[in-house]
Coordinates of C-alpha atoms in Angstrom, one line a residue:
M1 CA 95.4 1.4 273.6
T2 CA 99.1 2.0 273.7
T3 CA 100.9 4.8 271.9
H4 CA 103.3 2.3 270.3
S5 CA 100.4 0.4 268.7
T6 CA 98.9 3.7 267.5
V7 CA 102.1 4.8 265.9
S8 CA 102.4 1.4 264.1
A9 CA 98.8 1.5 262.9
V10 CA 99.1 5.1 261.7
A11 CA 102.3 4.3 259.8
E12 CA 100.6 1.3 258.1
M13 CA 97.6 3.4 257.3
L14 CA 99.8 6.1 255.7
A15 CA 101.4 3.4 253.6
G16 CA 98.1 2.3 252.3
G17 CA 97.3 -0.3 255.0
P18 CA 94.0 -0.9 256.8
G19 CA 91.8 1.8 258.2
I20 CA 91.9 2.6 261.9
L21 CA 88.9 2.7 264.4
L22 CA 89.9 4.6 267.5
P23 CA 88.2 3.7 270.8
R24 CA 85.8 6.0 272.6
E25 CA 88.0 5.9 275.8
R26 CA 91.8 6.1 275.9
S27 CA 91.8 2.8 277.8
G28 CA 90.1 1.0 274.9
A29 CA 91.7 -1.0 272.1
L30 CA 92.6 0.4 268.7
R31 CA 91.1 -1.7 265.9
T32 CA 91.7 -1.9 262.2
F33 CA 89.3 -2.6 259.3
G34 CA 89.4 -3.2 255.6
P35 CA 87.2 -1.9 252.7
A36 CA 84.8 -4.8 253.2
A37 CA 83.7 -3.4 256.5
Y38 CA 82.4 -0.2 254.8
D39 CA 78.9 0.3 253.4
L40 CA 78.7 3.3 251.1
A41 CA 74.9 3.4 251.5
G42 CA 74.5 5.0 248.1
T43 CA 77.1 7.8 248.7
P44 CA 80.2 8.4 246.5
R45 CA 82.6 8.3 249.4
P46 CA 85.7 6.0 249.5
A47 CA 86.3 3.8 252.5
P48 CA 87.7 6.0 255.4
S49 CA 91.3 5.7 256.6
L50 CA 90.4 6.8 260.2
V51 CA 87.2 6.7 262.2
L52 CA 86.9 8.3 265.6
F53 CA 84.1 9.2 267.9
T54 CA 83.3 12.8 268.6
S55 CA 83.2 13.9 272.2
G56 CA 79.5 14.5 272.0
S57 CA 78.5 11.2 270.5
T58 CA 75.6 9.6 272.3
G59 CA 73.1 6.9 271.6
T60 CA 73.8 4.9 268.5
P61 CA 77.5 5.0 268.0
K62 CA 78.4 7.6 265.3
G63 CA 81.9 8.2 264.1
V64 CA 83.7 10.8 262.0
A65 CA 85.1 9.3 258.8
L66 CA 88.4 10.9 257.7
G67 CA 90.2 10.1 254.5
R68 CA 94.0 9.8 254.2
D69 CA 94.1 12.9 252.0
A70 CA 92.3 15.1 254.6
L71 CA 94.7 13.9 257.3
V72 CA 97.8 14.5 255.3
A73 CA 96.5 17.9 254.0
S74 CA 96.0 19.0 257.6
A75 CA 99.5 17.8 258.7
R76 CA 101.2 19.4 255.7
A77 CA 99.4 22.7 256.2
T78 CA 100.7 22.7 259.8
E79 CA 104.2 22.2 258.6
D80 CA 103.9 25.1 256.1
L81 CA 102.5 27.5 258.7
L82 CA 105.1 26.6 261.4
S83 CA 108.8 26.2 260.8
G84 CA 108.6 23.1 258.5
P85 CA 108.9 19.4 259.4
G86 CA 110.2 18.8 262.9
R87 CA 110.2 16.5 265.9
W88 CA 107.0 16.2 267.9
H89 CA 106.5 15.5 271.6
L90 CA 103.2 13.8 272.5
C91 CA 101.3 14.3 275.7
L92 CA 97.7 14.2 274.5
P93 CA 95.4 11.2 274.2
V94 CA 95.7 9.5 270.9
N95 CA 92.1 8.5 270.7
H96 CA 91.4 12.2 270.1
I97 CA 92.2 14.0 266.8
A98 CA 94.7 16.4 268.5
G99 CA 96.8 13.6 269.8
L100 CA 96.4 11.5 266.7
Q101 CA 97.6 14.4 264.6
V102 CA 100.8 14.7 266.7
V103 CA 101.5 11.1 265.7
L104 CA 100.7 11.6 262.1
R105 CA 102.7 14.9 261.7
A106 CA 105.7 13.3 263.4
L107 CA 105.7 10.2 261.1
L108 CA 105.3 12.4 258.0
A109 CA 108.4 14.4 259.2
G110 CA 110.4 11.1 259.4
A111 CA 110.4 10.1 263.0
P112 CA 107.8 8.9 265.5
P113 CA 106.9 11.3 268.3
T114 CA 108.6 11.2 271.7
V115 CA 106.0 10.3 274.3
A116 CA 105.3 11.6 277.8
S117 CA 106.6 9.4 280.5
P118 CA 103.9 7.5 282.5
A119 CA 103.1 8.9 285.9
P120 CA 104.6 6.9 288.9
A121 CA 102.0 5.4 291.2
G122 CA 100.5 8.0 293.4
A123 CA 102.0 10.9 291.4
P124 CA 100.0 13.6 289.6
A125 CA 98.8 12.5 286.2
F126 CA 100.4 15.5 284.5
D127 CA 103.5 16.8 286.3
P128 CA 105.2 19.9 284.8
Q129 CA 108.7 18.8 285.9
R130 CA 108.3 15.4 284.4
F131 CA 106.9 17.0 281.2
A132 CA 109.9 19.4 281.1
D133 CA 112.4 16.5 281.6
D134 CA 110.8 14.6 278.7
L135 CA 110.7 17.6 276.4
A136 CA 114.3 18.5 277.2
Q137 CA 115.4 15.1 276.0
T138 CA 113.5 15.6 272.8
L139 CA 115.1 19.0 272.3
R140 CA 118.6 17.6 272.7
A141 CA 117.9 14.7 270.3
A142 CA 116.5 17.1 267.7
G143 CA 119.6 19.1 267.2
D144 CA 118.8 21.9 264.9
A145 CA 115.4 20.6 263.8
P146 CA 112.4 22.4 265.1
V147 CA 110.5 20.8 268.0
Y148 CA 106.8 21.1 268.5
T149 CA 104.2 20.0 271.0
S150 CA 100.5 20.3 271.4
L151 CA 98.8 21.1 274.7
V152 CA 95.4 21.8 276.2
P153 CA 95.2 24.9 278.5
T154 CA 95.1 22.8 281.6
Q155 CA 98.5 21.5 280.9
L156 CA 99.9 24.9 279.9
T157 CA 98.6 26.4 283.1
R158 CA 100.6 23.8 285.1
V159 CA 103.8 24.3 283.1
L160 CA 103.7 28.0 283.6
Q161 CA 103.4 27.5 287.4
S162 CA 106.8 26.0 287.2
P163 CA 109.4 28.5 286.0
K164 CA 112.0 25.8 285.1
S165 CA 109.4 23.9 283.1
A166 CA 108.3 27.1 281.3
Q167 CA 111.9 27.8 280.4
V168 CA 112.1 24.4 278.6
L169 CA 108.8 24.9 276.9
A170 CA 110.0 28.3 275.6
R171 CA 112.8 26.5 273.7
T172 CA 110.3 24.8 271.3
S173 CA 109.5 26.2 267.9
A174 CA 105.7 26.2 268.5
V175 CA 103.2 25.0 271.0
L176 CA 99.8 24.3 269.5
L177 CA 97.1 25.2 272.1
G178 CA 93.5 24.3 271.8
G179 CA 90.8 21.9 273.0
A180 CA 89.0 24.5 275.2
S181 CA 88.6 28.2 275.7
I182 CA 91.9 30.1 276.2
S183 CA 92.0 32.8 278.8
P184 CA 93.7 36.1 277.6
R185 CA 95.6 36.1 280.9
L186 CA 97.0 32.6 280.1
L187 CA 98.2 33.9 276.8
E188 CA 99.8 36.9 278.5
R189 CA 101.6 34.6 281.0
A190 CA 102.8 32.4 278.1
A191 CA 104.1 35.4 276.2
D192 CA 105.9 36.7 279.3
A193 CA 107.6 33.3 279.6
G194 CA 108.6 33.4 275.9
V195 CA 106.5 30.4 275.0
P196 CA 105.6 30.4 271.3
I197 CA 101.9 29.7 271.5
V198 CA 99.8 29.1 268.4
R199 CA 96.1 29.1 269.2
T200 CA 94.2 26.4 267.2
Y201 CA 90.6 26.0 266.2
G202 CA 89.3 22.8 264.7
M203 CA 87.6 19.5 265.4
S204 CA 87.5 15.9 264.5
E205 CA 85.5 16.8 261.4
T206 CA 88.3 19.0 260.1
A207 CA 91.1 16.5 260.8
G208 CA 92.3 18.7 263.7
G209 CA 93.1 22.4 263.8
C210 CA 92.3 24.3 260.6
V211 CA 92.5 27.9 261.9
Y212 CA 95.7 29.0 263.6
D213 CA 95.8 32.2 265.6
G214 CA 92.5 33.2 263.9
L215 CA 93.8 32.7 260.4
P216 CA 92.3 29.8 258.3
F217 CA 94.6 27.4 256.5
P218 CA 95.3 28.8 253.0
E219 CA 93.0 26.2 251.4
V220 CA 90.3 26.3 254.0
D221 CA 87.3 28.5 253.3
V222 CA 85.5 30.0 256.3
R223 CA 82.2 31.9 256.3
I224 CA 79.9 33.1 259.1
A225 CA 76.3 32.0 258.6
G226 CA 73.4 34.3 259.1
D227 CA 72.9 33.0 262.6
G228 CA 76.5 33.5 263.5
R229 CA 77.7 29.9 263.1
I230 CA 81.0 29.1 261.4
V231 CA 80.8 27.3 258.0
L232 CA 83.9 25.5 256.7
A233 CA 85.0 24.0 253.4
G234 CA 88.3 22.6 252.1
P235 CA 90.5 19.6 251.7
V236 CA 90.8 18.9 255.5
L237 CA 87.1 18.1 255.9
A238 CA 86.1 14.6 256.9
D239 CA 84.1 12.7 254.3
G240 CA 81.2 12.6 256.7
Y241 CA 79.7 10.6 259.5
V242 CA 79.3 6.8 259.7
R243 CA 77.2 4.5 261.9
V244 CA 79.5 2.2 263.8
D245 CA 78.8 -1.4 264.8
E246 CA 81.8 -2.7 266.7
D247 CA 81.3 -6.5 267.0
P248 CA 82.3 -7.2 264.2
I249 CA 83.3 -3.8 262.8
S250 CA 80.8 -2.5 260.4
L251 CA 80.7 1.1 259.1
T252 CA 77.7 2.6 257.3
A253 CA 77.9 6.0 255.6
I254 CA 75.3 8.5 256.7
P255 CA 74.2 10.4 253.7
H256 CA 74.4 14.2 253.8
P257 CA 71.5 16.5 252.8
P258 CA 72.3 18.2 249.5
A259 CA 70.9 21.5 250.8
P260 CA 70.2 23.1 254.2
L261 CA 67.1 21.5 255.6
E262 CA 66.4 23.7 258.5
G263 CA 65.6 27.3 258.9
Q264 CA 62.5 28.7 257.5
A265 CA 60.9 32.0 256.4
D266 CA 58.1 32.6 258.9
S267 CA 56.8 35.3 256.7
P268 CA 57.9 37.1 253.5
A269 CA 58.6 40.2 255.6
D270 CA 61.6 38.6 257.4
G271 CA 63.7 38.8 254.3
R272 CA 64.9 35.2 254.3
T273 CA 64.5 32.6 251.6
D274 CA 62.9 29.3 252.6
C275 CA 66.1 27.2 252.1
R276 CA 64.1 23.9 252.5
T277 CA 62.7 24.3 249.0
D278 CA 64.4 27.1 247.2
C279 CA 68.1 27.0 248.0
R280 CA 71.0 24.6 247.7
V281 CA 74.5 24.9 249.0
D282 CA 76.6 23.4 246.2
G283 CA 80.0 23.7 247.8
P284 CA 82.7 26.3 248.7
A285 CA 81.7 28.6 245.8
D286 CA 78.3 29.0 247.4
L287 CA 79.6 29.8 250.9
D288 CA 79.1 33.5 250.4
R289 CA 75.4 32.9 249.6
A290 CA 75.2 30.3 252.4
A291 CA 76.3 33.0 254.9
D292 CA 72.9 34.6 254.6
L293 CA 70.9 31.4 255.1
P294 CA 69.8 29.7 258.3
L295 CA 71.6 26.4 257.8
A296 CA 71.1 23.0 259.3
G297 CA 74.1 21.9 261.2
G298 CA 76.4 19.2 259.9
F299 CA 77.7 18.3 256.4
H300 CA 76.0 19.4 253.2
G301 CA 76.8 17.9 249.8
E302 CA 79.3 15.2 248.9
G303 CA 82.8 14.9 247.7
P304 CA 84.8 18.1 247.0
Q305 CA 81.7 20.2 247.1
R306 CA 80.8 19.3 250.7
V307 CA 80.7 22.0 253.4
L308 CA 80.4 21.7 257.2
V309 CA 78.1 23.9 259.3
T310 CA 79.5 23.9 262.8
S311 CA 77.9 24.5 266.1
D312 CA 80.4 27.3 266.9
L313 CA 79.7 31.0 266.8
G314 CA 82.2 33.3 265.2
R315 CA 82.9 36.8 264.0
W316 CA 85.5 38.4 261.9
D317 CA 88.1 40.7 263.5
D318 CA 88.9 43.2 260.7
S319 CA 91.4 45.0 262.9
A320 CA 93.8 42.0 262.9
T321 CA 95.0 41.3 259.4
D322 CA 98.8 41.1 259.7
G323 CA 98.8 37.4 258.9
R324 CA 101.3 36.5 261.6
L325 CA 101.2 33.4 263.8
G326 CA 102.2 33.3 267.4
D327 CA 105.0 35.7 268.2
G328 CA 105.2 36.9 264.6
S329 CA 108.2 34.8 263.6
R330 CA 106.2 32.5 261.3
Q331 CA 104.4 33.8 258.3
P332 CA 101.5 32.0 256.7
A333 CA 101.2 31.4 253.0
E334 CA 101.2 34.3 250.5
G335 CA 97.9 36.2 250.7
A336 CA 96.9 35.0 254.2
G337 CA 98.0 38.4 255.6
E338 CA 95.2 40.1 253.7
R339 CA 92.5 38.1 255.5
P340 CA 90.9 39.2 258.7
R341 CA 91.2 36.9 261.7
I342 CA 88.2 35.0 263.0
D343 CA 87.2 35.1 266.7
V344 CA 85.5 31.9 267.9
L345 CA 82.8 33.0 270.4
G346 CA 81.7 29.6 271.8
R347 CA 79.1 27.1 270.9
A348 CA 75.7 28.1 269.7
D349 CA 74.0 25.6 272.0
D350 CA 75.7 27.1 275.0
V351 CA 73.7 30.3 274.7
I352 CA 71.7 31.3 277.8
V353 CA 68.3 33.0 277.4
T354 CA 67.7 35.4 280.2
G355 CA 65.0 38.1 280.2
G356 CA 64.4 37.4 276.5
E357 CA 68.0 38.1 275.6
N358 CA 70.5 35.6 274.2
V359 CA 73.7 35.7 276.1
S360 CA 76.9 33.9 275.1
P361 CA 78.6 32.7 278.3
H362 CA 81.9 32.7 276.5
E363 CA 81.6 36.5 276.0
V364 CA 80.9 37.1 279.7
E365 CA 83.7 34.7 280.7
T366 CA 86.2 36.6 278.5
A367 CA 85.3 39.9 280.3
L368 CA 85.0 38.3 283.8
L369 CA 88.3 36.5 284.2
P370 CA 90.6 39.6 284.1
L371 CA 88.4 41.1 286.8
A372 CA 88.4 38.0 288.9
E373 CA 92.2 37.3 288.8
P374 CA 93.2 40.3 290.9
L375 CA 90.6 39.2 293.5
G376 CA 92.4 35.9 293.9
Y377 CA 90.6 33.6 291.4
A378 CA 92.3 31.5 288.8
E379 CA 89.4 30.3 286.6
V380 CA 85.8 31.2 285.8
L381 CA 82.9 29.6 284.1
V382 CA 79.5 31.2 283.5
T383 CA 76.4 29.0 283.7
A384 CA 72.7 29.6 284.6
R385 CA 70.0 28.7 287.0
A386 CA 66.2 28.8 286.7
D387 CA 64.5 32.0 287.8
E388 CA 60.8 32.6 288.1
E389 CA 61.0 36.2 286.8
W390 CA 63.8 36.0 284.2
G391 CA 63.5 32.4 283.1
E392 CA 67.2 32.0 283.7
V393 CA 69.8 34.1 285.4
L394 CA 73.6 33.9 285.1
V395 CA 75.8 32.3 287.7
A396 CA 79.5 32.8 287.8
L397 CA 81.6 29.9 289.1
L398 CA 85.0 30.9 290.4
V399 CA 87.9 28.8 291.4
P400 CA 90.4 30.3 294.0
D401 CA 94.0 30.6 292.9
I402 CA 95.6 28.0 295.1
A403 CA 99.1 28.7 293.8
R404 CA 98.8 32.3 294.8
A405 CA 97.3 31.5 298.2
T406 CA 100.0 29.0 299.1
G407 CA 102.9 30.7 297.3
S408 CA 103.8 27.5 295.5
S409 CA 103.1 25.7 292.3
V410 CA 100.1 23.4 292.1
S411 CA 101.0 19.8 291.4
T412 CA 97.7 18.1 292.4
G413 CA 94.0 19.0 292.4
S414 CA 92.4 21.4 290.0
E415 CA 93.6 23.7 287.3
G416 CA 92.5 26.0 284.6
S417 CA 91.9 25.4 281.0
A418 CA 90.8 27.9 278.4
G419 CA 90.2 28.1 274.4
S420 CA 90.4 30.2 271.3
G421 CA 89.3 33.7 271.9
G422 CA 87.9 33.8 275.4
S423 CA 88.2 32.6 278.9
V424 CA 86.9 29.5 280.5
G425 CA 88.6 27.9 283.4
S426 CA 88.1 24.2 283.2
V427 CA 89.4 22.5 286.2
G428 CA 89.7 18.9 287.2
S429 CA 92.1 16.0 287.3
V430 CA 94.2 15.7 284.3
G431 CA 94.9 12.3 282.7
S432 CA 98.4 11.1 282.0
D433 CA 97.8 12.2 278.4
G434 CA 96.5 15.6 279.4
S435 CA 92.8 15.0 279.2
G436 CA 90.5 16.3 281.8
G437 CA 89.0 14.0 284.3
S438 CA 86.7 15.7 286.8
H439 CA 83.0 15.8 286.2
G440 CA 81.5 18.1 288.8
S441 CA 83.2 16.6 291.8
D442 CA 86.3 17.6 293.8
A443 CA 89.3 16.7 291.7
A444 CA 91.3 15.8 294.7
G445 CA 88.9 13.3 296.2
G446 CA 85.7 12.9 294.3
R447 CA 83.7 14.7 296.9
A448 CA 80.5 16.4 295.9
Q449 CA 81.1 20.2 295.6
R450 CA 79.2 22.7 297.6
P451 CA 79.2 26.1 295.9
V452 CA 79.9 28.9 298.4
P453 CA 78.8 32.5 297.7
V454 CA 81.6 35.0 297.3
P455 CA 81.7 38.0 299.6
D456 CA 79.2 40.7 298.7
A457 CA 82.1 43.1 298.0
V458 CA 83.6 40.7 295.5
L459 CA 80.3 40.3 293.7
E460 CA 79.8 44.0 293.4
T461 CA 83.3 44.6 292.2
L462 CA 82.8 42.0 289.5
K463 CA 79.4 43.5 288.5
T464 CA 80.9 47.0 288.3
G465 CA 83.8 45.9 286.3
L466 CA 81.6 44.0 283.8
R467 CA 79.4 47.1 283.3
S468 CA 82.5 49.2 282.7
R469 CA 83.4 46.8 279.9
G470 CA 80.0 47.0 278.2
I471 CA 78.5 43.9 279.8
A472 CA 75.3 45.0 281.4
G473 CA 71.7 44.1 282.1
P474 CA 70.9 40.4 282.1
R475 CA 74.4 39.6 280.8
V476 CA 75.8 40.4 284.3
P477 CA 75.8 37.4 286.6
R478 CA 73.3 37.7 289.5
F479 CA 75.2 35.1 291.5
A480 CA 78.9 34.3 292.0
V481 CA 80.1 31.3 293.9
E482 CA 83.4 29.6 294.7
V483 CA 83.9 26.0 293.7
D484 CA 86.9 23.7 294.2
A485 CA 87.1 22.8 290.6
L486 CA 85.3 23.4 287.3
P487 CA 83.9 20.2 285.7
V488 CA 85.5 19.2 282.4
K489 CA 84.9 16.6 279.8
S490 CA 87.3 15.0 277.4
I491 CA 90.6 16.8 276.6
G492 CA 89.8 19.7 278.9
K493 CA 86.5 20.9 277.4
P494 CA 84.2 22.4 280.0
D495 CA 81.2 20.3 281.0
R496 CA 78.5 22.8 280.9
A497 CA 75.8 20.4 281.9
A498 CA 77.7 19.6 285.1
A499 CA 78.3 23.3 285.6
R500 CA 74.6 24.0 285.3
T501 CA 74.1 21.5 288.2
L502 CA 76.6 23.5 290.3
G503 CA 74.8 26.7 289.4
E504 CA 71.4 25.3 290.4
A505 CA 73.0 24.3 293.7
A506 CA 74.2 27.8 294.5
P507 CA 72.6 29.2 297.7
P508 CA 69.4 31.1 296.8
V509 CA 70.7 34.5 298.0
D510 CA 70.6 37.2 295.3
G511 CA 73.7 39.3 295.4

């Protein structure tokens, strides 16, 4: 799939042309479809304008069906929250919503995006100097117009390792950053370099980012469900999911439950209502009530009343209500400053159960990375391994800071990624479009990794530091090992299944 073909297809779609089916892999072919390819299956949904696969899609192909209105609502909200329409530089895969939105925002602003130059044979897939050269050309051509780009943390890490590249990036009006956890230290380094970072939270189901720097888009309603999961509503939501048959293209709407179908009151004493029989979530107006219910994940309801129960855990930060984005130079819509920010704590299905306690690896990673960096480590990821006594125990995977050790910037091999609110180092080869490529093997050569225990003094320093930060008991990793690279999935997201394999392979010596 070429970027040129994607730009042309998106332009036609925006003008009322055929819908777009994006491929699973960036090397696949973009295809288009008409209304006849869509089976409503008894739902009131219109034919989608864009269908793309989620990164977790397995088994029978299932796609996210987005309408033109949702895509445009997302793009216009981004313009309103930044510095207005501008020029966009693309270096993300266009078969993911983050890259596709760069194309769409650029076209709505009146010009196609500039595109990252392809890597020469044998060169690193993402090179900070090549990126800076491309971006500098975009800045010169833009004149007084604002220039934006969108990166994953892996890419930002590399750019900041090159002072000249960081200087170019600092000349942009905003850098949208998302796709994986974002280390607080990475944000500090970006701020020191003058790079105007805007942290984004969103997904394919929300047409891209719908929360910037912890603040929801003005028309996006966010609630926290009783189990801590984030619940979303608003005009940026996808219409729903579709079953996809690709030869020939056939799309079939998957109906949504009108009410949460999971979660049950085990006894009247637990204070919950059995939402399978007694409750309905009838749309955004019911989100306050829904926040007290144990909801089934996915979409609920149809049309304007639909809501999305995510798999992400969140909490409100009432201490941060200034309503400012990035460096404070951009103000959101009127009234946004009165809302607290939301902290995204990681995925609910990433929770590790150890000694009967539920532990969010994201929370531990956030506390661990600032402790590990002074000891010579660039990235961390917390996983688990089976334990006879505790069921599971935590294992910290640490990647040495190669740039610090060699005194030079890293142009090949592994590198860190991160995401909204906490620290994860996701390391691996980075594709020419910025997507991660390593899956549990050495990024430099595909060799199987052999975790090596850190020195006892390092482990004890990390444990002591965590306890001083309120991370104690089973939330403290029992093991810490060095690895060459952290495994990642698409667009820089950590591959926690592969990380678990590395954790299980850690030498059985309790620190």
